[in-house]
Protein backbone atom coordinates (compact mmCIF):
# COMPACT_ATOMS: atom_id res chain seq x y z
CA MET A 1 94.30 48.51 119.02
CA ILE A 2 92.23 48.59 122.21
CA HIS A 3 91.99 51.71 124.37
CA GLU A 4 90.99 51.53 128.00
CA LEU A 5 89.73 54.48 130.00
CA ARG A 6 89.86 53.71 133.71
CA THR A 7 88.16 56.29 135.89
CA TYR A 8 88.74 56.27 139.62
CA THR A 9 86.50 58.37 141.84
CA MET A 10 88.21 59.36 145.09
CA VAL A 11 87.05 60.57 148.45
CA PRO A 12 86.79 64.38 148.44
CA GLY A 13 90.30 65.77 148.32
CA GLY A 14 91.84 62.33 147.73
CA VAL A 15 93.19 62.82 144.20
CA ARG A 16 96.34 64.66 145.27
CA GLU A 17 97.26 62.00 147.84
CA TYR A 18 96.50 59.15 145.41
CA VAL A 19 98.73 60.71 142.73
CA ARG A 20 101.54 61.24 145.25
CA ILE A 21 101.44 57.59 146.35
CA TYR A 22 101.04 56.39 142.76
CA ASN A 23 104.08 58.33 141.57
CA GLU A 24 106.17 57.12 144.54
CA CYS A 25 105.37 53.41 144.53
CA GLY A 26 102.83 52.38 141.89
CA ARG A 27 103.52 54.03 138.57
CA ALA A 28 106.80 52.31 137.67
CA HIS A 29 105.38 48.84 138.34
CA GLN A 30 102.13 49.51 136.50
CA VAL A 31 103.77 51.00 133.41
CA ARG A 32 106.36 48.22 133.33
CA LEU A 33 103.62 45.58 133.27
CA LEU A 34 100.79 47.27 131.37
CA GLY A 35 102.89 49.07 128.79
CA HIS A 36 101.54 52.13 127.03
CA LEU A 37 100.10 54.71 129.41
CA VAL A 38 98.76 57.27 126.94
CA ALA A 39 97.75 59.76 129.62
CA MET A 40 96.84 60.15 133.26
CA MET A 41 94.34 62.99 133.54
CA ILE A 42 92.51 65.04 136.16
CA PRO A 43 89.16 66.62 135.16
CA GLU A 44 88.87 70.40 134.86
CA SER A 45 85.06 70.20 135.02
CA GLY A 46 82.41 67.80 136.25
CA ASP A 47 83.41 65.46 139.10
CA LEU A 48 86.75 66.87 140.23
CA ASN A 49 87.41 63.97 142.60
CA GLN A 50 88.40 61.71 139.71
CA LEU A 51 91.52 60.46 138.02
CA VAL A 52 91.33 59.05 134.49
CA TYR A 53 93.92 56.70 133.00
CA HIS A 54 94.10 56.12 129.25
CA TRP A 55 95.90 52.88 128.36
CA ALA A 56 96.51 51.40 124.89
CA PHE A 57 96.88 47.68 124.16
CA ASP A 58 97.55 45.72 120.99
CA SER A 59 94.48 43.51 121.53
CA LEU A 60 92.05 42.25 124.15
CA GLU A 61 94.36 39.27 124.67
CA ASP A 62 97.32 41.59 125.23
CA ARG A 63 95.31 43.55 127.79
CA ALA A 64 94.19 40.37 129.60
CA ARG A 65 97.74 38.99 129.74
CA ARG A 66 99.18 42.26 131.03
CA ARG A 67 96.44 42.81 133.63
CA THR A 68 96.91 39.25 134.93
CA ALA A 69 100.62 39.96 135.40
CA LEU A 70 99.84 43.27 137.13
CA LEU A 71 97.42 41.69 139.59
CA ALA A 72 100.02 39.03 140.45
CA ASP A 73 102.75 41.60 141.12
CA PRO A 74 103.50 41.94 144.88
CA ASP A 75 104.86 45.48 144.53
CA PHE A 76 101.67 46.65 142.83
CA ALA A 77 99.60 44.83 145.48
CA GLU A 78 101.38 46.90 148.12
CA PHE A 79 100.51 50.10 146.26
CA ARG A 80 96.85 49.03 146.06
CA LYS A 81 96.75 48.52 149.84
CA GLN A 82 98.03 52.06 150.37
CA VAL A 83 95.37 53.74 148.22
CA ARG A 84 92.37 51.51 148.93
CA GLY A 85 90.93 53.96 151.48
CA LEU A 86 91.01 56.80 148.95
CA LEU A 87 88.87 55.02 146.34
CA VAL A 88 85.09 55.30 146.15
CA GLN A 89 84.37 53.87 142.71
CA GLN A 90 86.10 52.52 139.61
CA GLU A 91 84.85 52.40 136.02
CA SER A 92 86.58 50.79 133.04
CA ARG A 93 85.61 51.39 129.41
CA LEU A 94 87.19 49.51 126.51
CA LEU A 95 87.16 51.33 123.18
CA THR A 96 88.32 50.73 119.62
CA SER A 97 89.25 53.36 117.06
CA ALA A 98 86.52 54.54 114.72
CA PRO A 99 87.21 53.90 111.02
CA GLU A 100 89.25 56.49 109.17
CA PRO A 101 87.28 58.48 106.56
CA ALA A 102 88.96 56.70 103.61
CA ALA A 103 88.37 53.29 105.15
CA ALA A 104 84.72 54.12 105.82
CA ALA A 105 84.20 55.25 102.21
CA ALA A 106 85.90 52.12 100.82
CA HIS A 107 83.79 49.92 103.05
CA ALA A 108 80.57 51.67 101.96
CA GLY A 109 81.50 51.21 98.29
CA SER A 110 82.19 47.50 98.71
CA ALA A 111 78.84 46.94 100.42
CA ALA A 112 76.84 48.23 97.43
């Protein structure tokens, strides 16, 4: 499983407007095409002008296929036009799960 954390930094005060527009005309299309939205989060500390999405995908190939479909979707393109002026920066981090304790111990024993 691949986890993606996408962090969007907004203009000061822009998070509320972005979330309003997203919920009205972006969320349904994005979730339909990307699949598993684990969480959409707003920081309680640090840079408060951010919105963090946590997505889960079966594989890198699954993510690539779904993102290609999203970028080709005209409804999502319309949403992106509406929020473009609110965005300052975007960061994407792809993560994999760390080994479970039992799996790590089994792996260490087989390496000896």
